[in-house]
Amino acid sequence: TPLGNRVLGHVHVRNREHRAPRIAGSPGGLIWGRSGQPNPSGKMVRILATADWQMGMRGNLSRRGREHLAKARVAAIERIIEVAEDEGVDVILAAGDLFEFPHVSDDVTNSVARALHNTKIEIHAIPGNHDLYGPGTVWTSEQFRNLTRFKLHTVEEGEKVKRVEIKENVFLHSIPVTNKFDMEDQDEYLEEVSDGTNIVMAHAHDLCHLDFSDSEHERDCKLPIDSGKIIKKGYSLIVL
């Protein structure tokens, strides 16, 4: 299901076995690498990864065009939930830029909240460079506060990574965007790991896929990350 030229994929993590489509993007793809330590629980973890819904995008479209685009993208979100439930997914990982702006209309907020409301699957998400977290943003709206299965990962001042156990001995290390002008390599924020199955979720440009330092694409927003270095630190999966 394409969403704004991004790709939806899902992965299976089972002990030392990792199966996934190898999808590269900037951001919005999904990259997988060698396994880290096995999960002692011996249980399979099924993950659906998505990003870049860009809800509220206006572009150069007419009013009718924007309405059509909004309906199509809500339908795509509903399809994501449907696929996740049909496939018995344990968790949905949404790697940023779910909204085009930090502040969107009530209509946009309500339409996304309705699409996510009925799922029984936990959704772990991070803010991207388009939808930074802060007071008065869509993330602090009543609609999203009432979504009990939706978990937005943010960090305290001075922190860069949020670590959460999403299933027994399976740890998610989220790197939410806090500054769209951040030029530090985000892989440097991560420590080496050895215990359990460790997953990284970030909203970044993967330098293993393409060097964006001189690219005209999003000139003011580089957010570099090196998936190769992350895999060497013992992480099993990177969702971008």
One Martini backbone bead per residue (centre of mass of N, CA, C, O) as a GRO file, in nm:
protein
  240
    1THR     BB    1   0.085   0.043   0.031
    2PRO     BB    2   0.090   0.349  -0.079
    3LEU     BB    3   0.236   0.654   0.085
    4GLY     BB    4   0.370   0.903  -0.051
    5ASN     BB    5   0.601   0.716  -0.185
    6ARG     BB    6   0.578   0.493   0.016
    7VAL     BB    7   0.645   0.189   0.211
    8LEU     BB    8   0.490  -0.105   0.297
    9GLY     BB    9   0.586  -0.331   0.561
   10HIS     BB   10   0.681  -0.663   0.685
   11VAL     BB   11   0.799  -0.846   0.973
   12HIS     BB   12   0.999  -1.118   1.098
   13VAL     BB   13   1.081  -1.223   1.436
   14ARG     BB   14   1.297  -1.519   1.490
   15ASN     BB   15   1.535  -1.514   1.655
   16ARG     BB   16   1.768  -1.552   1.387
   17GLU     BB   17   1.518  -1.477   1.212
   18HIS     BB   18   1.484  -1.254   0.919
   19ARG     BB   19   1.199  -1.119   0.752
   20ALA     BB   20   1.214  -0.896   0.461
   21PRO     BB   21   1.181  -0.634   0.292
   22ARG     BB   22   1.402  -0.448   0.090
   23ILE     BB   23   1.367  -0.111   0.187
   24ALA     BB   24   1.434   0.203   0.053
   25GLY     BB   25   1.459   0.534   0.209
   26SER     BB   26   1.381   0.915   0.249
   27PRO     BB   27   1.197   0.852   0.424
   28GLY     BB   28   0.999   0.523   0.458
   29GLY     BB   29   1.152   0.282   0.482
   30LEU     BB   30   1.306  -0.053   0.498
   31ILE     BB   31   1.559  -0.210   0.700
   32TRP     BB   32   1.762  -0.506   0.701
   33GLY     BB   33   1.951  -0.739   0.905
   34ARG     BB   34   2.123  -0.888   1.107
   35SER     BB   35   2.121  -1.067   1.376
   36GLY     BB   36   2.112  -1.077   1.691
   37GLN     BB   37   2.012  -1.181   1.959
   38PRO     BB   38   1.825  -1.407   2.081
   39ASN     BB   39   1.505  -1.496   2.181
   40PRO     BB   40   1.443  -1.674   2.466
   41SER     BB   41   1.127  -1.714   2.425
   42GLY     BB   42   1.072  -1.813   2.115
   43LYS     BB   43   0.909  -1.581   1.988
   44MET     BB   44   0.715  -1.434   1.762
   45VAL     BB   45   0.753  -1.123   1.579
   46ARG     BB   46   0.510  -0.906   1.440
   47ILE     BB   47   0.566  -0.648   1.191
   48LEU     BB   48   0.445  -0.322   1.104
   49ALA     BB   49   0.569  -0.086   0.865
   50THR     BB   50   0.552   0.279   0.871
   51ALA     BB   51   0.519   0.601   0.684
   52ASP     BB   52   0.440   0.899   0.554
   53TRP     BB   53   0.134   1.016   0.537
   54GLN     BB   54   0.086   1.330   0.525
   55MET     BB   55  -0.137   1.460   0.675
   56GLY     BB   56  -0.252   1.767   0.528
   57MET     BB   57  -0.179   1.788   0.249
   58ARG     BB   58  -0.166   2.034  -0.020
   59GLY     BB   59   0.001   2.183  -0.210
   60ASN     BB   60  -0.128   2.238  -0.556
   61LEU     BB   61  -0.409   2.179  -0.486
   62SER     BB   62  -0.718   2.166  -0.490
   63ARG     BB   63  -0.976   2.129  -0.293
   64ARG     BB   64  -1.069   1.868  -0.427
   65GLY     BB   65  -0.793   1.732  -0.427
   66ARG     BB   66  -0.750   1.732  -0.118
   67GLU     BB   67  -0.999   1.563  -0.050
   68HIS     BB   68  -0.918   1.315  -0.211
   69LEU     BB   69  -0.647   1.262  -0.072
   70ALA     BB   70  -0.753   1.230   0.216
   71LYS     BB   71  -0.937   0.984   0.161
   72ALA     BB   72  -0.716   0.798   0.047
   73ARG     BB   73  -0.536   0.799   0.310
   74VAL     BB   74  -0.742   0.688   0.504
   75ALA     BB   75  -0.784   0.424   0.349
   76ALA     BB   76  -0.488   0.333   0.386
   77ILE     BB   77  -0.491   0.319   0.693
   78GLU     BB   78  -0.720   0.112   0.710
   79ARG     BB   79  -0.554  -0.101   0.553
   80ILE     BB   80  -0.327  -0.134   0.751
   81ILE     BB   81  -0.503  -0.241   0.980
   82GLU     BB   82  -0.621  -0.481   0.826
   83VAL     BB   83  -0.355  -0.625   0.768
   84ALA     BB   84  -0.259  -0.653   1.060
   85GLU     BB   85  -0.501  -0.828   1.152
   86ASP     BB   86  -0.484  -1.055   0.936
   87GLU     BB   87  -0.162  -1.116   1.019
   88GLY     BB   88  -0.112  -1.095   1.331
   89VAL     BB   89  -0.001  -0.843   1.449
   90ASP     BB   90   0.168  -0.703   1.726
   91VAL     BB   91   0.299  -0.439   1.577
   92ILE     BB   92   0.309  -0.091   1.502
   93LEU     BB   93   0.537   0.104   1.303
   94ALA     BB   94   0.569   0.471   1.307
   95ALA     BB   95   0.823   0.674   1.127
   96GLY     BB   96   0.690   0.940   1.074
   97ASP     BB   97   0.508   1.178   0.916
   98LEU     BB   98   0.186   1.159   0.954
   99PHE     BB   99   0.217   1.466   0.924
  100GLU     BB  100   0.269   1.771   0.759
  101PHE     BB  101   0.194   1.905   1.039
  102PRO     BB  102   0.170   1.993   1.371
  103HIS     BB  103  -0.077   2.162   1.253
  104VAL     BB  104  -0.412   2.065   1.218
  105SER     BB  105  -0.710   1.999   1.145
  106ASP     BB  106  -0.983   1.856   1.279
  107ASP     BB  107  -1.050   1.680   1.037
  108VAL     BB  108  -0.779   1.534   1.025
  109THR     BB  109  -0.762   1.432   1.313
  110ASN     BB  110  -1.031   1.275   1.314
  111SER     BB  111  -0.975   1.080   1.076
  112VAL     BB  112  -0.731   0.938   1.207
  113ALA     BB  113  -0.853   0.857   1.478
  114ARG     BB  114  -1.076   0.678   1.360
  115ALA     BB  115  -0.885   0.476   1.210
  116LEU     BB  116  -0.738   0.393   1.503
  117HIS     BB  117  -0.949   0.324   1.731
  118ASN     BB  118  -1.030  -0.004   1.685
  119THR     BB  119  -0.768  -0.113   1.737
  120LYS     BB  120  -0.571  -0.380   1.911
  121ILE     BB  121  -0.311  -0.259   1.811
  122GLU     BB  122  -0.014  -0.146   1.871
  123ILE     BB  123   0.111   0.194   1.829
  124HIS     BB  124   0.431   0.305   1.732
  125ALA     BB  125   0.553   0.644   1.746
  126ILE     BB  126   0.703   0.925   1.569
  127PRO     BB  127   0.832   1.212   1.513
  128GLY     BB  128   0.900   1.425   1.258
  129ASN     BB  129   0.989   1.697   1.063
  130HIS     BB  130   0.675   1.777   1.017
  131ASP     BB  131   0.565   1.655   1.329
  132LEU     BB  132   0.641   1.797   1.577
  133TYR     BB  133   0.668   1.807   1.910
  134GLY     BB  134   0.418   1.991   2.112
  135PRO     BB  135   0.246   2.234   2.216
  136GLY     BB  136  -0.057   2.221   2.031
  137THR     BB  137  -0.039   1.972   1.886
  138VAL     BB  138  -0.167   1.690   1.757
  139TRP     BB  139  -0.044   1.510   1.993
  140THR     BB  140  -0.219   1.689   2.224
  141SER     BB  141  -0.480   1.602   2.151
  142GLU     BB  142  -0.767   1.456   2.242
  143GLN     BB  143  -0.781   1.240   2.025
  144PHE     BB  144  -0.493   1.114   2.099
  145ARG     BB  145  -0.528   1.075   2.406
  146ASN     BB  146  -0.774   0.854   2.346
  147LEU     BB  147  -0.555   0.657   2.230
  148THR     BB  148  -0.464   0.367   2.385
  149ARG     BB  149  -0.283   0.226   2.135
  150PHE     BB  150  -0.125   0.495   2.116
  151LYS     BB  151   0.242   0.545   2.095
  152LEU     BB  152   0.428   0.818   2.170
  153HIS     BB  153   0.768   0.893   2.111
  154THR     BB  154   0.949   1.068   2.349
  155VAL     BB  155   1.177   1.317   2.485
  156GLU     BB  156   1.381   1.450   2.691
  157GLU     BB  157   1.584   1.677   2.771
  158GLY     BB  158   1.893   1.548   2.634
  159GLU     BB  159   1.758   1.332   2.479
  160LYS     BB  160   1.732   1.066   2.205
  161VAL     BB  161   1.630   0.790   2.341
  162LYS     BB  162   1.366   0.539   2.336
  163ARG     BB  163   1.305   0.266   2.560
  164VAL     BB  164   1.103  -0.030   2.474
  165GLU     BB  165   0.904  -0.299   2.564
  166ILE     BB  166   0.697  -0.480   2.325
  167LYS     BB  167   0.816  -0.757   2.411
  168GLU     BB  168   0.948  -1.024   2.516
  169ASN     BB  169   1.274  -0.930   2.470
  170VAL     BB  170   1.169  -0.669   2.302
  171PHE     BB  171   1.335  -0.375   2.172
  172LEU     BB  172   1.263  -0.028   2.141
  173HIS     BB  173   1.449   0.228   1.958
  174SER     BB  174   1.374   0.561   1.968
  175ILE     BB  175   1.414   0.852   1.726
  176PRO     BB  176   1.304   1.141   1.762
  177VAL     BB  177   1.225   1.436   1.629
  178THR     BB  178   1.351   1.767   1.755
  179ASN     BB  179   1.539   1.858   1.497
  180LYS     BB  180   1.548   1.926   1.158
  181PHE     BB  181   1.870   2.038   1.177
  182ASP     BB  182   2.003   1.781   1.238
  183MET     BB  183   2.356   1.660   1.180
  184GLU     BB  184   2.373   1.420   1.340
  185ASP     BB  185   2.446   1.101   1.380
  186GLN     BB  186   2.207   0.881   1.491
  187ASP     BB  187   2.385   0.626   1.550
  188GLU     BB  188   2.542   0.769   1.795
  189TYR     BB  189   2.295   0.738   2.008
  190LEU     BB  190   2.373   0.436   2.008
  191GLU     BB  191   2.418   0.157   2.180
  192GLU     BB  192   2.535  -0.127   2.253
  193VAL     BB  193   2.406  -0.463   2.204
  194SER     BB  194   2.311  -0.815   2.345
  195ASP     BB  195   2.020  -0.823   2.454
  196GLY     BB  196   1.804  -0.949   2.276
  197THR     BB  197   1.573  -0.777   2.074
  198ASN     BB  198   1.669  -0.503   1.852
  199ILE     BB  199   1.503  -0.195   1.765
  200VAL     BB  200   1.494   0.063   1.517
  201MET     BB  201   1.342   0.398   1.523
  202ALA     BB  202   1.340   0.634   1.249
  203HIS     BB  203   1.386   0.971   1.095
  204ALA     BB  204   1.583   0.913   0.807
  205HIS     BB  205   1.889   0.915   0.626
  206ASP     BB  206   2.048   0.664   0.457
  207LEU     BB  207   2.389   0.629   0.389
  208CYS     BB  208   2.373   0.336   0.257
  209HIS     BB  209   2.190   0.439   0.019
  210LEU     BB  210   2.252   0.766   0.044
  211ASP     BB  211   2.409   1.071  -0.009
  212PHE     BB  212   2.258   1.381   0.122
  213SER     BB  213   2.459   1.627   0.159
  214ASP     BB  214   2.416   1.735  -0.168
  215SER     BB  215   2.120   1.739  -0.174
  216GLU     BB  216   1.804   1.884  -0.270
  217HIS     BB  217   1.670   1.709  -0.076
  218GLU     BB  218   1.582   1.851   0.185
  219ARG     BB  219   1.803   2.083   0.256
  220ASP     BB  220   1.705   2.140   0.574
  221CYS     BB  221   1.696   1.799   0.595
  222LYS     BB  222   1.898   1.525   0.686
  223LEU     BB  223   1.914   1.311   0.904
  224PRO     BB  224   2.149   1.107   0.965
  225ILE     BB  225   2.212   0.749   0.890
  226ASP     BB  226   2.374   0.423   0.973
  227SER     BB  227   2.287   0.100   0.931
  228GLY     BB  228   2.558  -0.048   0.947
  229LYS     BB  229   2.637   0.050   1.235
  230ILE     BB  230   2.388  -0.062   1.381
  231ILE     BB  231   2.429  -0.361   1.322
  232LYS     BB  232   2.715  -0.371   1.464
  233LYS     BB  233   2.571  -0.305   1.755
  234GLY     BB  234   2.319  -0.544   1.751
  235TYR     BB  235   2.095  -0.486   1.565
  236SER     BB  236   1.814  -0.625   1.380
  237LEU     BB  237   1.636  -0.355   1.320
  238ILE     BB  238   1.532  -0.102   1.074
  239VAL     BB  239   1.310   0.180   1.096
  240LEU     BB  240   1.224   0.455   0.844
   0.00000   0.00000   0.00000
